[in-house]
Amino acid sequence: MKIVKIEAIPFAIPYVKPLRFASGEVHTAEHVLVKIHTDDGVVGVGEAPPRPFTYGETQAGIVAVIETVFAPQLIGLTLLDRERAQQRLQRTVGNPAAKSAIDIALWDALGRTLNQSVTALLGGYTDRLRVSHMLGFEEPAKMVAEAERMIETHGIRTFKVKVGRQPYTLDTVVVRTLRERFGNEIELYVDGNRGWSATEALQAMREMSDLGLSFAEELCPADDILGRRWLVDHLDIPFVADESVTTPAEVTREILGGSATALSIKCARTGFTQSQRVHHLAEGLGLEVIMGNQIDGQLGTMCTAAFGAAFSLTSRRAAELSNFLDMSDDLLTDPLEIHDGDLVVRQGAGLSVEIDESKLTHYRLDQ
Ligand code: MUC
Ligand code: MG
């Protein structure tokens, strides 16, 4: 169970349909595959999606910090030295995706070693999650057509609509059109990625107050401290903190400061170990939770599903598990599928996924 080698492999896979949102757009999955090798031949995997405009990490930066800072501190520990590994990762500030991919690969390796699924090791609550699909910025007709396709092809009935544009009516018209087209057949919530001011956000939310939205996510920046508190105070639906909660401490700060009333948990950002801590905090504070998507590939999506299915609180709401559908290809030998609105969590050892080495050779950027 001793860690003997850690690889950080950059790869790039284009999207068929780019995702556009208030803080950026993604055309190519420029991710990093992490492989952790143990002395008994087990290999655990994790996937880091850099989000330069959100957390400041880049693909090259993730490779560098893993190779030069994290790997030397972890080699020699065993897979059971989990708290020691966390302490060594977390003493470095920031770098959430790099740390998370390592943490996930450690859990995958542990699951493979013990011949248990990660979801069973974490909590083993259920075997599937309902899926929520993210609708990025497009013409209203295209966003409605995409929702239609998701309902027909995958049975998905929960949609997170990206908002945060100026003027805000560009977004409110889309949400209204979706509600009018599908009625109560669908669940809708919105995510602003910090695009609006607190005032714009409240005006937009008032204009949509008859549309039965379930949540409002990160509509304005958390650093607009008083404005955001004022906004959250005036809303009558939960306000989800997403990119403002990259650590359990930030969760405490946002929630106790009155700047959010619900949480998005992203394994791409808090791995499994820190996501557990965020989950326990949410449970203790009585907060609603959504399993979010950091525009993950299939490996990252499987991690979110494995974690979400492990607990009652994280499996209550539809989880954001469908961004991979817009990628032109992926690295797994056995692709994920969404049927009847659900994604089933595999119960094999670890994350129960295998990397297709010929695809990795094709898409990797370092050879
Ligand atoms: C989301 O929920 O915000 C967009 C940027 C990112 O990091 O995640 C996505 C989706
Ligand atoms: Mg978000």
mmCIF file of C-alpha atoms and ligand atoms in Angstrom:
data_model
loop_
_atom_site.group_PDB
_atom_site.id
_atom_site.type_symbol
_atom_site.label_atom_id
_atom_site.label_comp_id
_atom_site.label_asym_id
_atom_site.label_seq_id
_atom_site.Cartn_x
_atom_site.Cartn_y
_atom_site.Cartn_z
ATOM 1 C CA MET A 1 0.000 0.000 0.000
ATOM 2 C CA LYS A 2 3.039 2.283 -0.157
ATOM 3 C CA ILE A 3 2.904 5.173 -2.647
ATOM 4 C CA VAL A 4 5.869 4.831 -4.999
ATOM 5 C CA LYS A 5 5.083 7.059 -7.991
ATOM 6 C CA ILE A 6 2.700 9.894 -8.929
ATOM 7 C CA GLU A 7 2.171 10.859 -12.580
ATOM 8 C CA ALA A 8 0.476 14.057 -13.799
ATOM 9 C CA ILE A 9 -0.435 13.674 -17.476
ATOM 10 C CA PRO A 10 -1.835 16.670 -19.406
ATOM 11 C CA PHE A 11 -4.329 15.858 -22.171
ATOM 12 C CA ALA A 12 -6.738 17.760 -24.402
ATOM 13 C CA ILE A 13 -10.090 16.624 -25.823
ATOM 14 C CA PRO A 14 -12.253 19.116 -27.777
ATOM 15 C CA TYR A 15 -15.881 19.779 -26.942
ATOM 16 C CA VAL A 16 -18.481 19.289 -29.675
ATOM 17 C CA LYS A 17 -20.495 22.085 -28.085
ATOM 18 C CA PRO A 18 -18.589 24.614 -25.962
ATOM 19 C CA LEU A 19 -20.080 25.668 -22.611
ATOM 20 C CA ARG A 20 -20.481 29.450 -22.163
ATOM 21 C CA PHE A 21 -21.228 31.100 -18.824
ATOM 22 C CA ALA A 22 -20.744 34.482 -17.125
ATOM 23 C CA SER A 23 -17.140 33.900 -16.017
ATOM 24 C CA GLY A 24 -15.812 32.200 -19.164
ATOM 25 C CA GLU A 25 -16.232 29.509 -21.785
ATOM 26 C CA VAL A 26 -14.755 26.081 -22.326
ATOM 27 C CA HIS A 27 -14.016 24.747 -25.831
ATOM 28 C CA THR A 28 -11.503 22.024 -25.008
ATOM 29 C CA ALA A 29 -11.111 19.821 -21.944
ATOM 30 C CA GLU A 30 -7.479 20.647 -21.142
ATOM 31 C CA HIS A 31 -7.318 18.409 -18.084
ATOM 32 C CA VAL A 32 -4.648 16.524 -16.142
ATOM 33 C CA LEU A 33 -4.887 12.794 -15.442
ATOM 34 C CA VAL A 34 -3.277 11.808 -12.158
ATOM 35 C CA LYS A 35 -2.049 8.247 -11.635
ATOM 36 C CA ILE A 36 -0.846 7.066 -8.234
ATOM 37 C CA HIS A 37 1.169 3.823 -8.175
ATOM 38 C CA THR A 38 1.720 1.669 -5.103
ATOM 39 C CA ASP A 39 4.480 -0.828 -4.373
ATOM 40 C CA ASP A 40 2.077 -3.737 -4.919
ATOM 41 C CA GLY A 41 1.209 -2.661 -8.462
ATOM 42 C CA VAL A 42 -2.109 -0.905 -7.817
ATOM 43 C CA VAL A 43 -2.805 2.270 -9.822
ATOM 44 C CA GLY A 44 -5.409 4.829 -8.683
ATOM 45 C CA VAL A 45 -6.628 7.594 -11.012
ATOM 46 C CA GLY A 46 -8.049 11.106 -10.684
ATOM 47 C CA GLU A 47 -8.790 13.935 -13.149
ATOM 48 C CA ALA A 48 -8.068 17.633 -12.606
ATOM 49 C CA PRO A 49 -10.012 20.186 -14.719
ATOM 50 C CA PRO A 50 -8.172 23.546 -14.506
ATOM 51 C CA ARG A 51 -10.472 26.574 -14.314
ATOM 52 C CA PRO A 52 -8.046 29.511 -14.758
ATOM 53 C CA PHE A 53 -10.701 32.231 -14.504
ATOM 54 C CA THR A 54 -12.271 30.762 -11.388
ATOM 55 C CA TYR A 55 -9.474 29.375 -9.224
ATOM 56 C CA GLY A 56 -6.349 30.538 -11.100
ATOM 57 C CA GLU A 57 -5.088 27.025 -11.879
ATOM 58 C CA THR A 58 -3.798 26.153 -15.355
ATOM 59 C CA GLN A 59 -3.013 22.797 -16.929
ATOM 60 C CA ALA A 60 0.752 23.464 -16.842
ATOM 61 C CA GLY A 61 0.485 24.770 -13.274
ATOM 62 C CA ILE A 62 -1.326 21.648 -12.099
ATOM 63 C CA VAL A 63 1.331 19.382 -13.625
ATOM 64 C CA ALA A 64 4.094 21.508 -12.066
ATOM 65 C CA VAL A 65 2.620 21.707 -8.558
ATOM 66 C CA ILE A 66 1.959 17.953 -8.500
ATOM 67 C CA GLU A 67 5.420 17.035 -9.774
ATOM 68 C CA THR A 68 7.420 19.509 -7.725
ATOM 69 C CA VAL A 69 5.393 20.148 -4.544
ATOM 70 C CA PHE A 70 2.864 17.385 -3.818
ATOM 71 C CA ALA A 71 4.399 14.162 -5.190
ATOM 72 C CA PRO A 72 7.682 14.456 -3.231
ATOM 73 C CA GLN A 73 5.698 14.916 0.003
ATOM 74 C CA LEU A 74 3.404 11.931 -0.571
ATOM 75 C CA ILE A 75 5.789 9.300 -1.934
ATOM 76 C CA GLY A 76 6.637 6.893 0.883
ATOM 77 C CA LEU A 77 3.304 7.287 2.707
ATOM 78 C CA THR A 78 0.814 4.414 2.562
ATOM 79 C CA LEU A 79 -2.764 4.648 1.274
ATOM 80 C CA LEU A 80 -3.946 4.487 4.885
ATOM 81 C CA ASP A 81 -1.928 7.538 5.943
ATOM 82 C CA ARG A 82 -4.914 9.613 4.927
ATOM 83 C CA GLU A 83 -4.784 12.371 7.515
ATOM 84 C CA ARG A 84 -1.049 12.800 7.029
ATOM 85 C CA ALA A 85 -1.547 13.070 3.260
ATOM 86 C CA GLN A 86 -4.293 15.669 3.785
ATOM 87 C CA GLN A 87 -2.168 17.685 6.149
ATOM 88 C CA ARG A 88 0.670 17.764 3.601
ATOM 89 C CA LEU A 89 -1.658 18.772 0.740
ATOM 90 C CA GLN A 90 -3.625 21.361 2.697
ATOM 91 C CA ARG A 91 -0.645 23.233 4.095
ATOM 92 C CA THR A 92 -0.314 24.625 0.541
ATOM 93 C CA VAL A 93 -2.936 27.318 -0.015
ATOM 94 C CA GLY A 94 -5.097 27.145 -3.174
ATOM 95 C CA ASN A 95 -4.529 24.605 -6.002
ATOM 96 C CA PRO A 96 -7.913 22.938 -5.386
ATOM 97 C CA ALA A 97 -8.094 20.873 -8.593
ATOM 98 C CA ALA A 98 -4.520 19.557 -8.256
ATOM 99 C CA LYS A 99 -5.065 18.519 -4.626
ATOM 100 C CA SER A 100 -8.449 16.984 -5.415
ATOM 101 C CA ALA A 101 -7.213 14.803 -8.276
ATOM 102 C CA ILE A 102 -4.488 13.441 -5.973
ATOM 103 C CA ASP A 103 -6.949 12.791 -3.151
ATOM 104 C CA ILE A 104 -9.337 11.029 -5.543
ATOM 105 C CA ALA A 105 -6.544 8.863 -6.975
ATOM 106 C CA LEU A 106 -5.568 7.872 -3.409
ATOM 107 C CA TRP A 107 -9.150 6.778 -2.656
ATOM 108 C CA ASP A 108 -9.368 4.896 -5.975
ATOM 109 C CA ALA A 109 -6.124 3.075 -5.179
ATOM 110 C CA LEU A 110 -7.387 2.248 -1.678
ATOM 111 C CA GLY A 111 -10.678 0.906 -3.053
ATOM 112 C CA ARG A 112 -8.825 -1.233 -5.592
ATOM 113 C CA THR A 113 -6.512 -2.535 -2.867
ATOM 114 C CA LEU A 114 -9.411 -3.445 -0.540
ATOM 115 C CA ASN A 115 -11.604 -4.625 -3.453
ATOM 116 C CA GLN A 116 -14.369 -2.234 -2.363
ATOM 117 C CA SER A 117 -16.046 0.576 -4.288
ATOM 118 C CA VAL A 118 -15.207 4.126 -3.252
ATOM 119 C CA THR A 119 -18.911 4.880 -2.851
ATOM 120 C CA ALA A 120 -19.254 1.978 -0.390
ATOM 121 C CA LEU A 121 -16.166 3.126 1.537
ATOM 122 C CA LEU A 122 -17.526 6.667 1.768
ATOM 123 C CA GLY A 123 -21.045 5.807 2.933
ATOM 124 C CA GLY A 124 -22.776 3.532 0.401
ATOM 125 C CA TYR A 125 -26.205 5.133 0.708
ATOM 126 C CA THR A 126 -27.618 4.498 -2.786
ATOM 127 C CA ASP A 127 -26.553 3.276 -6.235
ATOM 128 C CA ARG A 128 -27.772 6.089 -8.503
ATOM 129 C CA LEU A 129 -28.366 9.809 -8.754
ATOM 130 C CA ARG A 130 -30.901 11.868 -10.624
ATOM 131 C CA VAL A 131 -29.158 14.064 -13.209
ATOM 132 C CA SER A 132 -29.396 17.828 -13.624
ATOM 133 C CA HIS A 133 -28.225 19.322 -16.954
ATOM 134 C CA MET A 134 -26.531 22.708 -17.296
ATOM 135 C CA LEU A 135 -27.754 24.994 -20.102
ATOM 136 C CA GLY A 136 -24.966 27.387 -21.187
ATOM 137 C CA PHE A 137 -25.477 30.716 -22.972
ATOM 138 C CA GLU A 138 -27.064 30.422 -26.422
ATOM 139 C CA GLU A 139 -29.969 31.932 -28.287
ATOM 140 C CA PRO A 140 -33.169 31.166 -26.293
ATOM 141 C CA ALA A 141 -34.470 28.822 -29.017
ATOM 142 C CA LYS A 142 -31.257 26.763 -28.907
ATOM 143 C CA MET A 143 -31.383 26.483 -25.113
ATOM 144 C CA VAL A 144 -34.973 25.262 -25.297
ATOM 145 C CA ALA A 145 -34.038 22.793 -28.056
ATOM 146 C CA GLU A 146 -31.188 21.463 -25.902
ATOM 147 C CA ALA A 147 -33.527 20.958 -22.949
ATOM 148 C CA GLU A 148 -35.912 19.116 -25.283
ATOM 149 C CA ARG A 149 -33.101 16.855 -26.497
ATOM 150 C CA MET A 150 -32.009 16.087 -22.917
ATOM 151 C CA ILE A 151 -35.570 15.192 -21.908
ATOM 152 C CA GLU A 152 -36.100 12.983 -24.952
ATOM 153 C CA THR A 153 -32.699 11.309 -25.127
ATOM 154 C CA HIS A 154 -31.746 10.964 -21.473
ATOM 155 C CA GLY A 155 -34.945 11.510 -19.496
ATOM 156 C CA ILE A 156 -33.352 14.486 -17.682
ATOM 157 C CA ARG A 157 -35.922 16.797 -16.075
ATOM 158 C CA THR A 158 -33.824 19.171 -13.959
ATOM 159 C CA PHE A 159 -32.020 22.090 -15.583
ATOM 160 C CA LYS A 160 -29.557 24.628 -14.248
ATOM 161 C CA VAL A 161 -29.755 27.712 -16.468
ATOM 162 C CA LYS A 162 -26.639 29.849 -16.750
ATOM 163 C CA VAL A 163 -27.445 33.522 -16.115
ATOM 164 C CA GLY A 164 -25.395 36.629 -15.262
ATOM 165 C CA ARG A 165 -25.468 38.527 -18.582
ATOM 166 C CA GLN A 166 -26.188 42.228 -19.111
ATOM 167 C CA PRO A 167 -28.901 43.239 -19.520
ATOM 168 C CA TYR A 168 -30.369 40.580 -17.249
ATOM 169 C CA THR A 169 -33.424 40.301 -19.498
ATOM 170 C CA LEU A 170 -31.223 38.218 -21.881
ATOM 171 C CA ASP A 171 -31.380 35.534 -19.198
ATOM 172 C CA THR A 172 -34.818 36.022 -17.703
ATOM 173 C CA VAL A 173 -36.414 35.584 -21.136
ATOM 174 C CA VAL A 174 -34.741 32.174 -21.470
ATOM 175 C CA VAL A 175 -35.907 30.967 -18.059
ATOM 176 C CA ARG A 176 -39.463 32.173 -18.779
ATOM 177 C CA THR A 177 -39.471 30.457 -22.191
ATOM 178 C CA LEU A 178 -38.308 27.180 -20.627
ATOM 179 C CA ARG A 179 -41.030 27.319 -17.968
ATOM 180 C CA GLU A 180 -43.707 28.164 -20.538
ATOM 181 C CA ARG A 181 -42.566 25.394 -22.908
ATOM 182 C CA PHE A 182 -42.247 22.585 -20.320
ATOM 183 C CA GLY A 183 -44.505 23.719 -17.454
ATOM 184 C CA ASN A 184 -44.038 21.890 -14.166
ATOM 185 C CA GLU A 185 -42.612 18.879 -15.984
ATOM 186 C CA ILE A 186 -39.152 20.296 -15.262
ATOM 187 C CA GLU A 187 -37.268 21.663 -12.249
ATOM 188 C CA LEU A 188 -35.321 24.889 -12.886
ATOM 189 C CA TYR A 189 -32.613 26.801 -11.032
ATOM 190 C CA VAL A 190 -30.126 29.487 -12.080
ATOM 191 C CA ASP A 191 -26.364 30.046 -11.753
ATOM 192 C CA GLY A 192 -24.865 33.521 -12.279
ATOM 193 C CA ASN A 193 -21.125 32.733 -11.922
ATOM 194 C CA ARG A 194 -20.745 36.176 -10.276
ATOM 195 C CA GLY A 195 -21.932 38.003 -13.404
ATOM 196 C CA TRP A 196 -24.473 40.338 -11.823
ATOM 197 C CA SER A 197 -24.249 42.979 -9.120
ATOM 198 C CA ALA A 198 -26.393 42.344 -6.053
ATOM 199 C CA THR A 199 -28.923 44.921 -7.298
ATOM 200 C CA GLU A 200 -29.143 43.444 -10.808
ATOM 201 C CA ALA A 201 -29.501 40.001 -9.278
ATOM 202 C CA LEU A 202 -32.403 41.031 -7.071
ATOM 203 C CA GLN A 203 -34.160 42.769 -9.970
ATOM 204 C CA ALA A 204 -33.740 39.670 -12.140
ATOM 205 C CA MET A 205 -34.915 37.327 -9.379
ATOM 206 C CA ARG A 206 -37.992 39.511 -8.763
ATOM 207 C CA GLU A 207 -38.786 39.373 -12.462
ATOM 208 C CA MET A 208 -38.604 35.558 -12.275
ATOM 209 C CA SER A 209 -40.442 35.230 -8.963
ATOM 210 C CA ASP A 210 -43.441 33.520 -10.604
ATOM 211 C CA LEU A 211 -41.286 30.858 -12.328
ATOM 212 C CA GLY A 212 -40.908 28.429 -9.428
ATOM 213 C CA LEU A 213 -37.094 28.372 -9.307
ATOM 214 C CA SER A 214 -35.566 25.983 -6.753
ATOM 215 C CA PHE A 215 -32.205 27.700 -6.187
ATOM 216 C CA ALA A 216 -30.111 30.727 -7.116
ATOM 217 C CA GLU A 217 -26.369 30.055 -7.341
ATOM 218 C CA GLU A 218 -23.474 32.513 -7.000
ATOM 219 C CA LEU A 219 -25.389 35.371 -8.677
ATOM 220 C CA CYS A 220 -22.912 38.049 -7.538
ATOM 221 C CA PRO A 221 -19.356 37.882 -6.143
ATOM 222 C CA ALA A 222 -18.854 36.775 -2.537
ATOM 223 C CA ASP A 223 -16.411 39.666 -2.157
ATOM 224 C CA ASP A 224 -19.325 42.124 -2.486
ATOM 225 C CA ILE A 225 -19.789 41.317 1.164
ATOM 226 C CA LEU A 226 -22.626 43.603 2.208
ATOM 227 C CA GLY A 227 -24.330 43.500 -1.188
ATOM 228 C CA ARG A 228 -24.390 39.734 -1.230
ATOM 229 C CA ARG A 229 -25.672 39.494 2.327
ATOM 230 C CA TRP A 230 -28.417 41.979 1.414
ATOM 231 C CA LEU A 231 -29.319 39.948 -1.694
ATOM 232 C CA VAL A 232 -29.455 36.633 0.191
ATOM 233 C CA ASP A 233 -31.604 38.298 2.840
ATOM 234 C CA HIS A 234 -34.133 39.424 0.233
ATOM 235 C CA LEU A 235 -34.511 36.088 -1.576
ATOM 236 C CA ASP A 236 -37.084 33.500 -0.616
ATOM 237 C CA ILE A 237 -35.224 30.561 -2.186
ATOM 238 C CA PRO A 238 -31.881 29.041 -1.115
ATOM 239 C CA PHE A 239 -28.763 30.852 -2.350
ATOM 240 C CA VAL A 240 -26.086 28.332 -3.361
ATOM 241 C CA ALA A 241 -22.403 29.090 -2.770
ATOM 242 C CA ASP A 242 -20.280 27.461 -5.482
ATOM 243 C CA GLU A 243 -16.908 28.975 -6.420
ATOM 244 C CA SER A 244 -16.857 30.903 -3.125
ATOM 245 C CA VAL A 245 -16.567 27.675 -1.093
ATOM 246 C CA THR A 246 -13.336 25.915 -2.005
ATOM 247 C CA THR A 247 -12.605 24.758 1.567
ATOM 248 C CA PRO A 248 -14.596 23.819 4.695
ATOM 249 C CA ALA A 249 -13.395 27.106 6.255
ATOM 250 C CA GLU A 250 -14.857 29.096 3.361
ATOM 251 C CA VAL A 251 -18.138 27.255 3.843
ATOM 252 C CA THR A 252 -18.187 28.387 7.466
ATOM 253 C CA ARG A 253 -17.347 31.969 6.465
ATOM 254 C CA GLU A 254 -20.013 32.211 3.744
ATOM 255 C CA ILE A 255 -22.782 30.565 5.729
ATOM 256 C CA LEU A 256 -22.172 32.228 9.081
ATOM 257 C CA GLY A 257 -21.655 35.564 7.293
ATOM 258 C CA GLY A 258 -25.131 35.273 5.744
ATOM 259 C CA SER A 259 -23.745 35.237 2.176
ATOM 260 C CA ALA A 260 -25.215 31.848 1.219
ATOM 261 C CA THR A 261 -27.796 29.384 2.498
ATOM 262 C CA ALA A 262 -26.959 26.241 0.476
ATOM 263 C CA LEU A 263 -23.850 24.597 -1.005
ATOM 264 C CA SER A 264 -22.545 23.123 -4.219
ATOM 265 C CA ILE A 265 -20.117 20.289 -3.505
ATOM 266 C CA LYS A 266 -17.647 19.629 -6.312
ATOM 267 C CA CYS A 267 -15.252 16.702 -6.003
ATOM 268 C CA ALA A 268 -13.068 18.406 -8.633
ATOM 269 C CA ARG A 269 -12.524 21.140 -6.034
ATOM 270 C CA THR A 270 -12.596 19.352 -2.666
ATOM 271 C CA GLY A 271 -11.721 15.772 -3.690
ATOM 272 C CA PHE A 272 -13.364 13.082 -1.556
ATOM 273 C CA THR A 273 -11.738 13.877 1.793
ATOM 274 C CA GLN A 274 -12.493 17.602 1.917
ATOM 275 C CA SER A 275 -15.914 16.990 0.301
ATOM 276 C CA GLN A 276 -16.693 14.672 3.230
ATOM 277 C CA ARG A 277 -15.862 17.522 5.600
ATOM 278 C CA VAL A 278 -18.016 19.964 3.645
ATOM 279 C CA HIS A 279 -20.837 17.417 3.643
ATOM 280 C CA HIS A 280 -20.602 16.915 7.410
ATOM 281 C CA LEU A 281 -20.627 20.683 7.933
ATOM 282 C CA ALA A 282 -23.690 21.040 5.699
ATOM 283 C CA GLU A 283 -25.465 18.266 7.585
ATOM 284 C CA GLY A 284 -24.644 19.842 10.929
ATOM 285 C CA LEU A 285 -25.776 23.262 9.797
ATOM 286 C CA GLY A 286 -28.926 21.923 8.127
ATOM 287 C CA LEU A 287 -28.078 23.128 4.604
ATOM 288 C CA GLU A 288 -29.295 21.888 1.252
ATOM 289 C CA VAL A 289 -26.573 20.560 -1.016
ATOM 290 C CA ILE A 290 -26.215 20.114 -4.778
ATOM 291 C CA MET A 291 -23.500 17.903 -6.274
ATOM 292 C CA GLY A 292 -21.988 20.303 -8.810
ATOM 293 C CA ASN A 293 -19.963 19.932 -12.002
ATOM 294 C CA GLN A 294 -16.694 21.741 -12.709
ATOM 295 C CA ILE A 295 -17.126 20.846 -16.410
ATOM 296 C CA ASP A 296 -15.764 17.400 -15.688
ATOM 297 C CA GLY A 297 -14.923 14.574 -18.041
ATOM 298 C CA GLN A 298 -16.287 11.076 -17.457
ATOM 299 C CA LEU A 299 -13.777 10.199 -14.740
ATOM 300 C CA GLY A 300 -14.609 13.384 -12.813
ATOM 301 C CA THR A 301 -18.307 12.742 -13.348
ATOM 302 C CA MET A 302 -17.979 9.237 -11.920
ATOM 303 C CA CYS A 303 -16.274 10.750 -8.855
ATOM 304 C CA THR A 304 -19.179 13.160 -8.317
ATOM 305 C CA ALA A 305 -21.661 10.320 -8.698
ATOM 306 C CA ALA A 306 -19.721 8.016 -6.355
ATOM 307 C CA PHE A 307 -19.552 10.703 -3.683
ATOM 308 C CA GLY A 308 -23.131 11.947 -4.131
ATOM 309 C CA ALA A 309 -24.543 8.425 -3.900
ATOM 310 C CA ALA A 310 -22.627 7.771 -0.682
ATOM 311 C CA PHE A 311 -24.795 10.022 1.518
ATOM 312 C CA SER A 312 -28.469 10.769 2.010
ATOM 313 C CA LEU A 313 -28.048 14.561 1.906
ATOM 314 C CA THR A 314 -25.989 14.594 -1.315
ATOM 315 C CA SER A 315 -28.328 12.238 -3.168
ATOM 316 C CA ARG A 316 -31.554 14.086 -2.369
ATOM 317 C CA ARG A 317 -31.273 16.626 -5.196
ATOM 318 C CA ALA A 318 -30.493 16.017 -8.866
ATOM 319 C CA ALA A 319 -26.710 16.132 -9.398
ATOM 320 C CA GLU A 320 -24.902 17.916 -12.226
ATOM 321 C CA LEU A 321 -23.492 14.928 -14.101
ATOM 322 C CA SER A 322 -24.047 15.601 -17.785
ATOM 323 C CA ASN A 323 -21.373 18.026 -19.055
ATOM 324 C CA PHE A 324 -19.361 15.110 -20.463
ATOM 325 C CA LEU A 325 -22.126 14.530 -23.038
ATOM 326 C CA ASP A 326 -20.810 17.554 -24.968
ATOM 327 C CA MET A 327 -17.239 16.217 -25.288
ATOM 328 C CA SER A 328 -16.099 14.702 -28.596
ATOM 329 C CA ASP A 329 -14.423 11.751 -26.824
ATOM 330 C CA ASP A 330 -13.189 10.616 -23.411
ATOM 331 C CA LEU A 331 -10.575 8.397 -21.783
ATOM 332 C CA LEU A 332 -12.660 5.593 -20.263
ATOM 333 C CA THR A 333 -12.886 2.096 -21.755
ATOM 334 C CA ASP A 334 -16.533 1.818 -20.713
ATOM 335 C CA PRO A 335 -18.363 5.150 -21.266
ATOM 336 C CA LEU A 336 -20.882 6.497 -18.743
ATOM 337 C CA GLU A 337 -24.541 6.543 -19.715
ATOM 338 C CA ILE A 338 -27.566 8.481 -18.492
ATOM 339 C CA HIS A 339 -30.888 6.641 -18.782
ATOM 340 C CA ASP A 340 -34.331 7.686 -17.552
ATOM 341 C CA GLY A 341 -32.740 10.732 -15.938
ATOM 342 C CA ASP A 342 -30.398 8.658 -13.734
ATOM 343 C CA LEU A 343 -26.709 7.863 -13.669
ATOM 344 C CA VAL A 344 -25.930 4.546 -12.007
ATOM 345 C CA VAL A 345 -22.832 4.292 -9.830
ATOM 346 C CA ARG A 346 -20.695 1.259 -10.576
ATOM 347 C CA GLN A 347 -19.998 -0.997 -7.622
ATOM 348 C CA GLY A 348 -16.644 -2.489 -8.718
ATOM 349 C CA ALA A 349 -13.361 -1.828 -6.899
ATOM 350 C CA GLY A 350 -12.326 1.801 -6.429
ATOM 351 C CA LEU A 351 -14.074 4.076 -8.921
ATOM 352 C CA SER A 352 -14.755 1.101 -11.158
ATOM 353 C CA VAL A 353 -13.388 2.810 -14.262
ATOM 354 C CA GLU A 354 -10.461 1.912 -16.528
ATOM 355 C CA ILE A 355 -8.404 4.310 -18.635
ATOM 356 C CA ASP A 356 -8.185 3.403 -22.322
ATOM 357 C CA GLU A 357 -4.398 3.663 -22.741
ATOM 358 C CA SER A 358 -4.590 4.019 -26.532
ATOM 359 C CA LYS A 359 -6.899 7.026 -26.148
ATOM 360 C CA LEU A 360 -4.618 8.489 -23.511
ATOM 361 C CA THR A 361 -1.651 8.088 -25.903
ATOM 362 C CA HIS A 362 -3.681 9.852 -28.587
ATOM 363 C CA TYR A 363 -4.812 12.817 -26.443
ATOM 364 C CA ARG A 364 -1.872 13.320 -24.083
ATOM 365 C CA LEU A 365 0.193 16.447 -24.696
ATOM 366 C CA ASP A 366 3.489 15.461 -23.070
ATOM 367 C CA GLN A 367 4.748 12.797 -25.512
HETATM 368 C C1 MUC B 1 -20.769 26.025 -12.373
HETATM 369 O O1 MUC B 1 -21.554 25.473 -11.610
HETATM 370 O O2 MUC B 1 -20.420 27.167 -12.124
HETATM 371 C C2 MUC B 1 -18.587 26.861 -14.572
HETATM 372 C C3 MUC B 1 -17.358 27.188 -14.098
HETATM 373 C C4 MUC B 1 -16.971 26.189 -13.186
HETATM 374 O O3 MUC B 1 -15.925 26.100 -12.528
HETATM 375 O O4 MUC B 1 -17.947 25.268 -13.090
HETATM 376 C C5 MUC B 1 -18.940 25.555 -14.051
HETATM 377 C C6 MUC B 1 -20.305 25.288 -13.595
HETATM 378 MG MG MG B 2 -21.803 27.353 -10.323
#
